[in-house]
Amino acid sequence: GPTRKMPLTASAMDFFQLFVPDNVLKNMVVQTNMYAKKYQERFGKDDAWIDVTLTEMKAFLGYMISTSIHHCESVLSIWSSGFYSNKSIALIMTQLRFEKILKYFHIVAFRSSQTTHGLYKIQPFLDSLQNGFDSAFRPSQAQVLHEPLIDEDPVFIATCTERELRKRKKRKFSLWVRQCSSTGFICQIYVHLKEGSGADGLDALKNKPQLHSMVAKSLCQNASGKNYIIFTGPSITSLNLFEEFEKQGIYCCGLLSARKSDCTGLPPSMLNNPETPQSRGQYRIRMKGNMSLICWYNKGHFRFLTNAYSPVQQGVIIKRKSGEIPCPLAVEAFAAHLSYICKYDDKYSKYFISHKPNKTWQQVFWFAISIAINNAYILYKMSEAYHVTRYSRAQFGERLVKELLGLEDTSPSH
């Protein structure tokens, strides 16, 4: 849970600033002004530009965050006269001023001579965010490595024409997280660029198991020696990785797929389906040291690799129609944690910022801000302040937007 006690009067902004404090926002102000100055030296003076202030930067973020609650296709819809216009917040800043800040917005204005990383324009922000996640929250023992749902709003996909869909560029990165499976708090973010040379570029992508192993190691670099249990999907699950993690005091439970997983070192007899038909709930086990490979049958064969649970401990899967199906405890635990993450995705994935810039670093930035707000709401729900105001996720987002924009309305919205 949370590492610090927040006061009863803590606002949405107080929780958000646990991860994005004023010193980070002030750096955005400095870097944006530096970039604007350099841009104008190179391409000619922009008479409409004046240096951005901290108050304006907060309002700029507020406008962007408002698109996560009212899913307008373009943030500029706020100033339009259409369905997505928002007169109550449009008066804080003119559309022209907003577009100027958007044009020059930067977190790192200049590339240093030592920089080789493709995300250099956003890495300081990601590092600061990670420090905030680490210091504000202590995760439970069970955690999950996965790619969260960050796809576009299905309502827009349904209303887009084919031509608009073709124009939309595919994301040039994948975003992975390590997530506390009892609260949904995202403990760590890892961004993998799909382009570029080197260890995290296209060459690595050709070797999927190697890439996913690298992702898993990066996400668990701060987890060693803490006896965490990490749940993984088929793309990450592998005997070599789990054995390596065990040496670091990290235990694993992963779903295995003969097609998607790296099956090196696993007995082929367990990867092939038996010829004799099996009844639901039956399973076979092979062990090597602490590692167990479980093949469990339930309308199909499911294979699990684990060193976190004893294969002889019994569990049960409860189905609405068929009732209780016996299984090893590892299978029950995996199903429970997976269902929690599905609930998290259903609840929180629709609150990602709708703005879709072309630049990859900006896309990553808005996804990271969205994750920070979801984390802030999870901390709010676990605090005493929640028992005073009881905001839903949408109301929490609206409060945050108003506080960023400096609107004085502090009465709870019902």
Tab-separated table of C-alpha atoms in Angstrom:
chain	number	residue	atom	x	y	z
A	1	GLY	CA	0.000	0.000	0.000
A	2	PRO	CA	0.922	3.716	0.216
A	3	THR	CA	4.159	4.580	2.015
A	4	ARG	CA	2.917	7.927	3.349
A	5	LYS	CA	-0.289	9.075	5.001
A	6	MET	CA	-2.111	11.762	3.026
A	7	PRO	CA	-4.285	14.305	4.909
A	8	LEU	CA	-8.092	14.094	4.856
A	9	THR	CA	-8.166	17.292	2.792
A	10	ALA	CA	-5.740	15.996	0.114
A	11	SER	CA	-6.884	16.998	-3.378
A	12	ALA	CA	-6.577	15.177	-6.712
A	13	MET	CA	-3.631	17.495	-7.479
A	14	ASP	CA	-1.839	16.430	-4.258
A	15	PHE	CA	-1.976	12.769	-5.330
A	16	PHE	CA	-0.932	13.580	-8.924
A	17	GLN	CA	2.041	15.627	-7.659
A	18	LEU	CA	3.409	12.603	-5.809
A	19	PHE	CA	4.529	11.539	-9.310
A	20	VAL	CA	4.665	14.818	-11.284
A	21	PRO	CA	5.839	17.450	-8.740
A	22	ASP	CA	6.307	21.161	-9.429
A	23	ASN	CA	10.062	20.824	-10.059
A	24	VAL	CA	9.293	18.468	-13.001
A	25	LEU	CA	6.702	20.942	-14.354
A	26	LYS	CA	9.182	23.838	-13.949
A	27	ASN	CA	11.736	21.867	-15.970
A	28	MET	CA	9.110	21.461	-18.752
A	29	VAL	CA	8.658	25.267	-18.696
A	30	VAL	CA	12.432	25.906	-18.976
A	31	GLN	CA	12.978	23.303	-21.730
A	32	THR	CA	9.944	24.468	-23.751
A	33	ASN	CA	11.166	28.087	-23.659
A	34	MET	CA	14.708	26.999	-24.619
A	35	TYR	CA	13.389	24.961	-27.544
A	36	ALA	CA	11.156	27.847	-28.728
A	37	LYS	CA	14.150	30.220	-28.654
A	38	LYS	CA	16.385	27.817	-30.592
A	39	TYR	CA	13.606	27.033	-33.096
A	40	GLN	CA	13.066	30.737	-33.825
A	41	GLU	CA	16.785	31.382	-34.194
A	42	ARG	CA	16.832	28.727	-36.883
A	43	PHE	CA	13.510	29.280	-38.676
A	44	GLY	CA	12.692	32.940	-38.025
A	45	LYS	CA	11.030	34.923	-35.256
A	46	ASP	CA	7.518	34.000	-34.105
A	47	ASP	CA	5.893	37.283	-33.023
A	48	ALA	CA	2.932	35.454	-31.456
A	49	TRP	CA	5.167	33.582	-28.990
A	50	ILE	CA	5.907	34.707	-25.458
A	51	ASP	CA	7.648	32.495	-22.900
A	52	VAL	CA	5.384	29.980	-21.208
A	53	THR	CA	4.851	30.165	-17.429
A	54	LEU	CA	4.315	27.440	-14.801
A	55	THR	CA	0.611	28.373	-14.544
A	56	GLU	CA	0.220	28.012	-18.326
A	57	MET	CA	2.087	24.687	-18.332
A	58	LYS	CA	-0.323	23.312	-15.717
A	59	ALA	CA	-3.284	24.549	-17.777
A	60	PHE	CA	-1.746	22.963	-20.909
A	61	LEU	CA	-1.540	19.596	-19.106
A	62	GLY	CA	-5.082	20.119	-17.791
A	63	TYR	CA	-6.470	20.511	-21.318
A	64	MET	CA	-4.689	17.349	-22.467
A	65	ILE	CA	-5.860	15.354	-19.433
A	66	SER	CA	-9.456	16.473	-20.057
A	67	THR	CA	-9.413	14.342	-23.241
A	68	SER	CA	-9.081	11.235	-21.042
A	69	ILE	CA	-12.495	11.919	-19.468
A	70	HIS	CA	-14.376	13.431	-22.424
A	71	HIS	CA	-12.978	11.375	-25.294
A	72	CYS	CA	-12.805	14.060	-27.979
A	73	GLU	CA	-10.890	13.082	-31.110
A	74	SER	CA	-8.847	16.295	-30.995
A	75	VAL	CA	-7.959	18.384	-27.959
A	76	LEU	CA	-8.810	21.445	-30.086
A	77	SER	CA	-12.481	20.377	-29.948
A	78	ILE	CA	-12.587	22.095	-26.528
A	79	TRP	CA	-12.672	25.488	-28.285
A	80	SER	CA	-15.034	24.422	-31.097
A	81	SER	CA	-18.797	24.908	-31.163
A	82	GLY	CA	-19.388	21.172	-31.670
A	83	PHE	CA	-20.436	18.325	-29.401
A	84	TYR	CA	-17.061	18.078	-27.600
A	85	SER	CA	-16.706	21.790	-26.864
A	86	ASN	CA	-16.162	22.679	-23.203
A	87	LYS	CA	-17.000	26.317	-22.497
A	88	SER	CA	-16.258	26.032	-18.766
A	89	ILE	CA	-12.530	25.401	-19.344
A	90	ALA	CA	-12.058	26.984	-22.811
A	91	LEU	CA	-11.914	30.489	-21.317
A	92	ILE	CA	-8.741	29.840	-19.282
A	93	MET	CA	-6.488	29.923	-22.377
A	94	THR	CA	-7.078	30.840	-26.002
A	95	GLN	CA	-6.831	28.160	-28.674
A	96	LEU	CA	-4.025	30.098	-30.378
A	97	ARG	CA	-1.957	30.176	-27.171
A	98	PHE	CA	-2.568	26.464	-26.562
A	99	GLU	CA	-1.433	25.605	-30.111
A	100	LYS	CA	1.752	27.664	-29.635
A	101	ILE	CA	2.639	25.780	-26.426
A	102	LEU	CA	1.837	22.473	-28.165
A	103	LYS	CA	4.152	23.431	-31.041
A	104	TYR	CA	7.163	24.107	-28.787
A	105	PHE	CA	6.435	21.720	-25.897
A	106	HIS	CA	9.598	19.824	-24.834
A	107	ILE	CA	11.006	17.943	-21.838
A	108	VAL	CA	14.579	17.834	-23.194
A	109	ALA	CA	15.225	20.630	-25.676
A	110	PHE	CA	18.686	19.596	-26.895
A	111	ARG	CA	20.466	16.341	-27.556
A	112	SER	CA	23.721	15.928	-25.664
A	113	SER	CA	26.780	14.529	-27.462
A	114	GLN	CA	26.744	11.346	-25.299
A	115	THR	CA	23.095	10.516	-26.063
A	116	THR	CA	22.439	7.405	-28.120
A	117	HIS	CA	19.092	6.339	-26.630
A	118	GLY	CA	16.067	6.908	-28.881
A	119	LEU	CA	13.979	8.164	-25.952
A	120	TYR	CA	16.458	10.808	-24.793
A	121	LYS	CA	13.760	13.511	-25.101
A	122	ILE	CA	11.657	11.840	-22.412
A	123	GLN	CA	14.039	9.656	-20.371
A	124	PRO	CA	14.541	12.204	-17.521
A	125	PHE	CA	10.752	12.364	-17.092
A	126	LEU	CA	10.415	8.552	-17.082
A	127	ASP	CA	13.221	8.312	-14.494
A	128	SER	CA	11.536	10.928	-12.289
A	129	LEU	CA	8.187	9.115	-12.633
A	130	GLN	CA	9.827	5.815	-11.646
A	131	ASN	CA	11.293	7.423	-8.510
A	132	GLY	CA	7.804	8.678	-7.639
A	133	PHE	CA	6.269	5.204	-8.106
A	134	ASP	CA	9.015	3.599	-5.967
A	135	SER	CA	8.780	6.094	-3.107
A	136	ALA	CA	4.963	6.424	-2.930
A	137	PHE	CA	3.905	2.759	-2.975
A	138	ARG	CA	5.004	-0.613	-1.621
A	139	PRO	CA	3.589	-3.414	-3.838
A	140	SER	CA	2.178	-6.742	-2.690
A	141	GLN	CA	4.128	-9.986	-3.115
A	142	ALA	CA	2.210	-11.016	-6.270
A	143	GLN	CA	2.883	-8.960	-9.400
A	144	VAL	CA	2.202	-9.293	-13.126
A	145	LEU	CA	4.326	-8.469	-16.190
A	146	HIS	CA	2.197	-7.548	-19.197
A	147	GLU	CA	1.373	-4.999	-21.901
A	148	PRO	CA	-1.533	-2.838	-20.688
A	149	LEU	CA	-4.406	-1.948	-22.998
A	150	ILE	CA	-3.440	1.411	-24.499
A	151	ASP	CA	-5.240	1.161	-27.808
A	152	GLU	CA	-7.453	3.855	-29.172
A	153	ASP	CA	-11.021	4.350	-28.023
A	154	PRO	CA	-13.176	1.747	-29.818
A	155	VAL	CA	-15.914	4.376	-30.300
A	156	PHE	CA	-13.572	6.382	-32.533
A	157	ILE	CA	-12.356	3.332	-34.413
A	158	ALA	CA	-16.006	2.515	-35.183
A	159	THR	CA	-16.725	6.042	-36.444
A	160	CYS	CA	-13.489	6.524	-38.435
A	161	THR	CA	-13.551	6.159	-42.198
A	162	GLU	CA	-11.152	3.651	-43.802
A	163	ARG	CA	-9.075	6.534	-45.156
A	164	GLU	CA	-8.673	8.023	-41.645
A	165	LEU	CA	-7.687	4.629	-40.259
A	166	ARG	CA	-5.050	4.193	-42.961
A	167	LYS	CA	-3.649	7.634	-42.138
A	168	ARG	CA	-3.173	6.675	-38.481
A	169	LYS	CA	0.422	5.645	-37.999
A	170	LYS	CA	1.177	2.451	-36.114
A	171	ARG	CA	2.909	2.928	-32.796
A	172	LYS	CA	6.696	2.631	-33.058
A	173	PHE	CA	7.049	1.330	-29.510
A	174	SER	CA	5.613	-1.217	-27.131
A	175	LEU	CA	4.943	-0.414	-23.492
A	176	TRP	CA	5.320	-3.076	-20.773
A	177	VAL	CA	4.584	-2.778	-17.065
A	178	ARG	CA	5.171	-4.536	-13.770
A	179	GLN	CA	1.921	-4.231	-11.877
A	180	CYS	CA	0.845	-5.018	-8.308
A	181	SER	CA	-1.882	-7.601	-8.886
A	182	SER	CA	-3.827	-6.931	-5.674
A	183	THR	CA	-4.308	-3.169	-6.234
A	184	GLY	CA	-3.564	-2.577	-9.940
A	185	PHE	CA	-0.835	-0.013	-9.103
A	186	ILE	CA	1.751	0.056	-11.910
A	187	CYS	CA	5.156	-0.209	-10.200
A	188	GLN	CA	7.401	0.074	-13.246
A	189	ILE	CA	7.179	1.047	-16.926
A	190	TYR	CA	9.443	-0.226	-19.707
A	191	VAL	CA	9.288	1.287	-23.198
A	192	HIS	CA	10.704	-0.718	-26.085
A	193	LEU	CA	11.338	1.128	-29.373
A	194	LYS	CA	10.523	-0.954	-32.447
A	195	GLU	CA	13.022	0.915	-34.612
A	196	GLY	CA	16.716	1.550	-34.382
A	197	SER	CA	19.867	-0.495	-34.162
A	198	GLY	CA	21.438	-2.152	-31.158
A	199	ALA	CA	20.181	-4.359	-28.361
A	200	ASP	CA	16.713	-2.812	-28.192
A	201	GLY	CA	16.095	-2.261	-31.900
A	202	LEU	CA	14.861	-4.266	-34.889
A	203	ASP	CA	17.542	-6.958	-34.531
A	204	ALA	CA	16.242	-7.854	-31.074
A	205	LEU	CA	12.673	-7.877	-32.382
A	206	LYS	CA	13.532	-10.699	-34.775
A	207	ASN	CA	14.251	-12.864	-31.746
A	208	LYS	CA	10.998	-12.517	-29.801
A	209	PRO	CA	11.859	-14.772	-26.778
A	210	GLN	CA	15.165	-12.947	-26.341
A	211	LEU	CA	13.395	-9.573	-26.556
A	212	HIS	CA	10.721	-10.536	-24.019
A	213	SER	CA	13.376	-11.938	-21.698
A	214	MET	CA	15.189	-8.587	-21.895
A	215	VAL	CA	11.903	-6.741	-21.150
A	216	ALA	CA	11.262	-8.970	-18.106
A	217	LYS	CA	14.778	-8.421	-16.721
A	218	SER	CA	14.449	-4.644	-17.128
A	219	LEU	CA	11.074	-4.621	-15.353
A	220	CYS	CA	12.414	-6.709	-12.449
A	221	GLN	CA	15.778	-5.008	-11.966
A	222	ASN	CA	14.580	-3.432	-8.681
A	223	ALA	CA	12.756	-6.561	-7.497
A	224	SER	CA	15.639	-8.886	-6.601
A	225	GLY	CA	15.862	-10.293	-3.070
A	226	LYS	CA	12.297	-9.341	-2.124
A	227	ASN	CA	10.642	-12.767	-2.622
A	228	TYR	CA	8.156	-11.374	-5.128
A	229	ILE	CA	6.013	-13.789	-7.135
A	230	ILE	CA	5.888	-12.658	-10.763
A	231	PHE	CA	3.094	-13.859	-13.074
A	232	THR	CA	3.910	-13.889	-16.788
A	233	GLY	CA	2.167	-14.564	-20.091
A	234	PRO	CA	3.343	-17.103	-22.719
A	235	SER	CA	5.661	-14.663	-24.500
A	236	ILE	CA	7.847	-14.160	-21.378
A	237	THR	CA	7.617	-17.623	-19.746
A	238	SER	CA	10.824	-19.641	-20.169
A	239	LEU	CA	12.839	-22.073	-18.042
A	240	ASN	CA	16.122	-20.141	-18.447
A	241	LEU	CA	14.557	-16.827	-17.367
A	242	PHE	CA	12.756	-18.363	-14.361
A	243	GLU	CA	15.953	-20.086	-13.189
A	244	GLU	CA	17.854	-16.800	-13.523
A	245	PHE	CA	15.170	-14.975	-11.519
A	246	GLU	CA	15.228	-17.672	-8.807
A	247	LYS	CA	18.920	-16.922	-8.175
A	248	GLN	CA	17.899	-13.300	-7.526
A	249	GLY	CA	15.158	-14.253	-5.054
A	250	ILE	CA	12.308	-13.676	-7.538
A	251	TYR	CA	9.784	-16.498	-7.990
A	252	CYS	CA	7.583	-17.005	-11.047
A	253	CYS	CA	4.395	-18.563	-12.318
A	254	GLY	CA	3.796	-18.405	-16.059
A	255	LEU	CA	1.450	-19.714	-18.703
A	256	LEU	CA	3.339	-21.714	-21.328
A	257	SER	CA	2.593	-22.003	-25.044
A	258	ALA	CA	4.442	-24.309	-27.424
A	259	ARG	CA	3.976	-21.671	-30.154
A	260	LYS	CA	4.768	-18.422	-28.290
A	261	SER	CA	7.109	-19.472	-25.462
A	262	ASP	CA	10.791	-20.316	-25.416
A	263	CYS	CA	10.545	-24.056	-24.569
A	264	THR	CA	14.304	-24.697	-24.382
A	265	GLY	CA	15.117	-27.289	-21.727
A	266	LEU	CA	11.532	-28.502	-21.231
A	267	PRO	CA	10.580	-32.198	-21.729
A	268	PRO	CA	8.880	-32.676	-25.155
A	269	SER	CA	6.549	-35.321	-23.684
A	270	MET	CA	4.862	-32.584	-21.595
A	271	LEU	CA	4.485	-30.235	-24.561
A	272	ASN	CA	2.583	-32.782	-26.678
A	273	ASN	CA	-1.046	-33.557	-25.932
A	274	PRO	CA	-1.697	-37.161	-24.734
A	275	GLU	CA	-3.575	-39.443	-27.115
A	276	THR	CA	-5.996	-40.727	-24.466
A	277	PRO	CA	-8.877	-38.302	-23.799
A	278	GLN	CA	-8.754	-36.642	-20.376
A	279	SER	CA	-11.504	-35.449	-18.067
A	280	ARG	CA	-11.693	-31.839	-16.836
A	281	GLY	CA	-9.441	-31.093	-13.905
A	282	GLN	CA	-6.897	-33.844	-14.627
A	283	TYR	CA	-3.248	-32.840	-14.727
A	284	ARG	CA	0.298	-34.168	-15.139
A	285	ILE	CA	3.429	-32.848	-13.418
A	286	ARG	CA	7.161	-32.976	-14.122
A	287	MET	CA	9.652	-31.464	-11.675
A	288	LYS	CA	13.285	-30.345	-11.759
A	289	GLY	CA	14.507	-28.957	-8.426
A	290	ASN	CA	12.012	-26.276	-7.379
A	291	MET	CA	10.643	-25.923	-10.910
A	292	SER	CA	7.345	-27.614	-11.844
A	293	LEU	CA	5.828	-28.024	-15.289
A	294	ILE	CA	2.070	-28.607	-15.004
A	295	CYS	CA	-0.171	-29.762	-17.860
A	296	TRP	CA	-3.802	-29.220	-16.778
A	297	TYR	CA	-6.891	-30.109	-18.833
A	298	ASN	CA	-10.058	-27.972	-19.009
A	299	LYS	CA	-11.693	-28.103	-22.486
A	300	GLY	CA	-8.109	-27.971	-23.740
A	301	HIS	CA	-4.588	-28.408	-22.390
A	302	PHE	CA	-3.050	-25.569	-20.373
A	303	ARG	CA	0.600	-25.650	-19.352
A	304	PHE	CA	2.132	-23.728	-16.467
A	305	LEU	CA	5.740	-23.336	-15.377
A	306	THR	CA	6.284	-22.330	-11.748
A	307	ASN	CA	8.739	-22.353	-8.860
A	308	ALA	CA	6.465	-20.306	-6.579
A	309	TYR	CA	3.864	-22.960	-5.734
A	310	SER	CA	4.055	-26.617	-4.724
A	311	PRO	CA	2.536	-28.721	-7.553
A	312	VAL	CA	0.930	-31.087	-5.021
A	313	GLN	CA	-1.064	-28.324	-3.312
A	314	GLN	CA	-4.672	-28.450	-4.469
A	315	GLY	CA	-6.696	-25.495	-5.704
A	316	VAL	CA	-10.000	-25.030	-7.468
A	317	ILE	CA	-11.351	-22.981	-10.380
A	318	ILE	CA	-14.994	-21.959	-9.942
A	319	LYS	CA	-17.050	-21.691	-13.141
A	320	ARG	CA	-20.606	-20.387	-13.177
A	321	LYS	CA	-21.974	-23.223	-15.302
A	322	SER	CA	-19.775	-26.201	-14.498
A	323	GLY	CA	-19.141	-25.445	-10.821
A	324	GLU	CA	-15.802	-26.308	-9.210
A	325	ILE	CA	-12.978	-27.774	-11.316
A	326	PRO	CA	-9.997	-29.201	-9.367
A	327	CYS	CA	-6.529	-27.918	-10.289
A	328	PRO	CA	-3.081	-27.361	-8.759
A	329	LEU	CA	-2.794	-24.230	-6.579
A	330	ALA	CA	-0.510	-22.569	-9.166
A	331	VAL	CA	-3.331	-22.677	-11.757
A	332	GLU	CA	-5.839	-21.156	-9.320
A	333	ALA	CA	-3.396	-18.385	-8.359
A	334	PHE	CA	-2.591	-17.584	-11.997
A	335	ALA	CA	-6.303	-17.369	-12.931
A	336	ALA	CA	-7.064	-15.096	-9.955
A	337	HIS	CA	-4.272	-12.617	-10.723
A	338	LEU	CA	-5.014	-12.627	-14.438
A	339	SER	CA	-8.697	-11.859	-13.818
A	340	TYR	CA	-7.688	-8.927	-11.592
A	341	ILE	CA	-5.556	-7.425	-14.353
A	342	CYS	CA	-8.449	-7.857	-16.829
A	343	LYS	CA	-10.670	-5.919	-14.404
A	344	TYR	CA	-8.003	-3.208	-14.130
A	345	ASP	CA	-7.797	-2.912	-17.939
A	346	ASP	CA	-11.605	-2.701	-18.197
A	347	LYS	CA	-11.772	-0.016	-15.513
A	348	TYR	CA	-8.758	2.178	-16.253
A	349	SER	CA	-7.757	1.714	-19.919
A	350	LYS	CA	-10.590	3.989	-21.056
A	351	TYR	CA	-8.995	6.888	-19.138
A	352	PHE	CA	-5.914	7.174	-21.337
A	353	ILE	CA	-5.377	10.597	-22.903
A	354	SER	CA	-6.971	10.671	-26.373
A	355	HIS	CA	-4.453	13.082	-27.952
A	356	LYS	CA	-2.391	11.165	-30.552
A	357	PRO	CA	0.722	13.118	-31.601
A	358	ASN	CA	2.988	11.949	-34.441
A	359	LYS	CA	6.225	12.119	-32.445
A	360	THR	CA	6.996	8.868	-30.598
A	361	TRP	CA	8.414	10.562	-27.478
A	362	GLN	CA	5.204	12.598	-27.114
A	363	GLN	CA	3.050	9.475	-27.464
A	364	VAL	CA	5.088	7.813	-24.695
A	365	PHE	CA	4.795	10.964	-22.555
A	366	TRP	CA	0.982	11.082	-22.686
A	367	PHE	CA	0.721	7.342	-21.976
A	368	ALA	CA	3.045	7.799	-18.973
A	369	ILE	CA	0.966	10.757	-17.700
A	370	SER	CA	-2.204	8.620	-18.051
A	371	ILE	CA	-0.600	5.803	-16.011
A	372	ALA	CA	0.510	8.339	-13.372
A	373	ILE	CA	-3.085	9.619	-13.001
A	374	ASN	CA	-4.456	6.063	-12.695
A	375	ASN	CA	-1.817	5.355	-10.024
A	376	ALA	CA	-2.732	8.608	-8.243
A	377	TYR	CA	-6.396	7.520	-8.178
A	378	ILE	CA	-5.450	4.087	-6.748
A	379	LEU	CA	-3.520	5.823	-3.931
A	380	TYR	CA	-6.481	8.176	-3.393
A	381	LYS	CA	-8.862	5.210	-3.051
A	382	MET	CA	-6.551	3.691	-0.402
A	383	SER	CA	-6.327	6.958	1.572
A	384	GLU	CA	-8.587	8.496	4.218
A	385	ALA	CA	-9.382	11.349	1.796
A	386	TYR	CA	-11.475	8.876	-0.240
A	387	HIS	CA	-13.847	8.324	2.699
A	388	VAL	CA	-14.498	12.083	2.780
A	389	THR	CA	-15.178	12.786	-0.913
A	390	ARG	CA	-15.603	9.344	-2.623
A	391	TYR	CA	-14.849	10.457	-6.195
A	392	SER	CA	-15.209	7.980	-9.048
A	393	ARG	CA	-12.292	7.737	-11.517
A	394	ALA	CA	-14.071	10.149	-13.895
A	395	GLN	CA	-14.797	12.650	-11.081
A	396	PHE	CA	-11.182	12.399	-9.891
A	397	GLY	CA	-10.021	13.240	-13.433
A	398	GLU	CA	-12.404	16.204	-13.614
A	399	ARG	CA	-11.165	17.510	-10.248
A	400	LEU	CA	-7.548	17.206	-11.414
A	401	VAL	CA	-8.297	19.125	-14.639
A	402	LYS	CA	-10.001	21.937	-12.684
A	403	GLU	CA	-7.127	22.168	-10.201
A	404	LEU	CA	-4.529	22.264	-13.005
A	405	LEU	CA	-6.512	25.007	-14.729
A	406	GLY	CA	-6.780	26.973	-11.474
A	407	LEU	CA	-10.580	26.944	-11.345
A	408	GLU	CA	-11.647	27.743	-7.797
A	409	ASP	CA	-14.676	25.443	-7.706
A	410	THR	CA	-13.815	23.082	-4.819
A	411	SER	CA	-17.271	21.639	-4.202
A	412	PRO	CA	-17.543	17.861	-4.857
A	413	SER	CA	-19.084	17.039	-8.233
A	414	HIS	CA	-21.904	14.508	-7.974
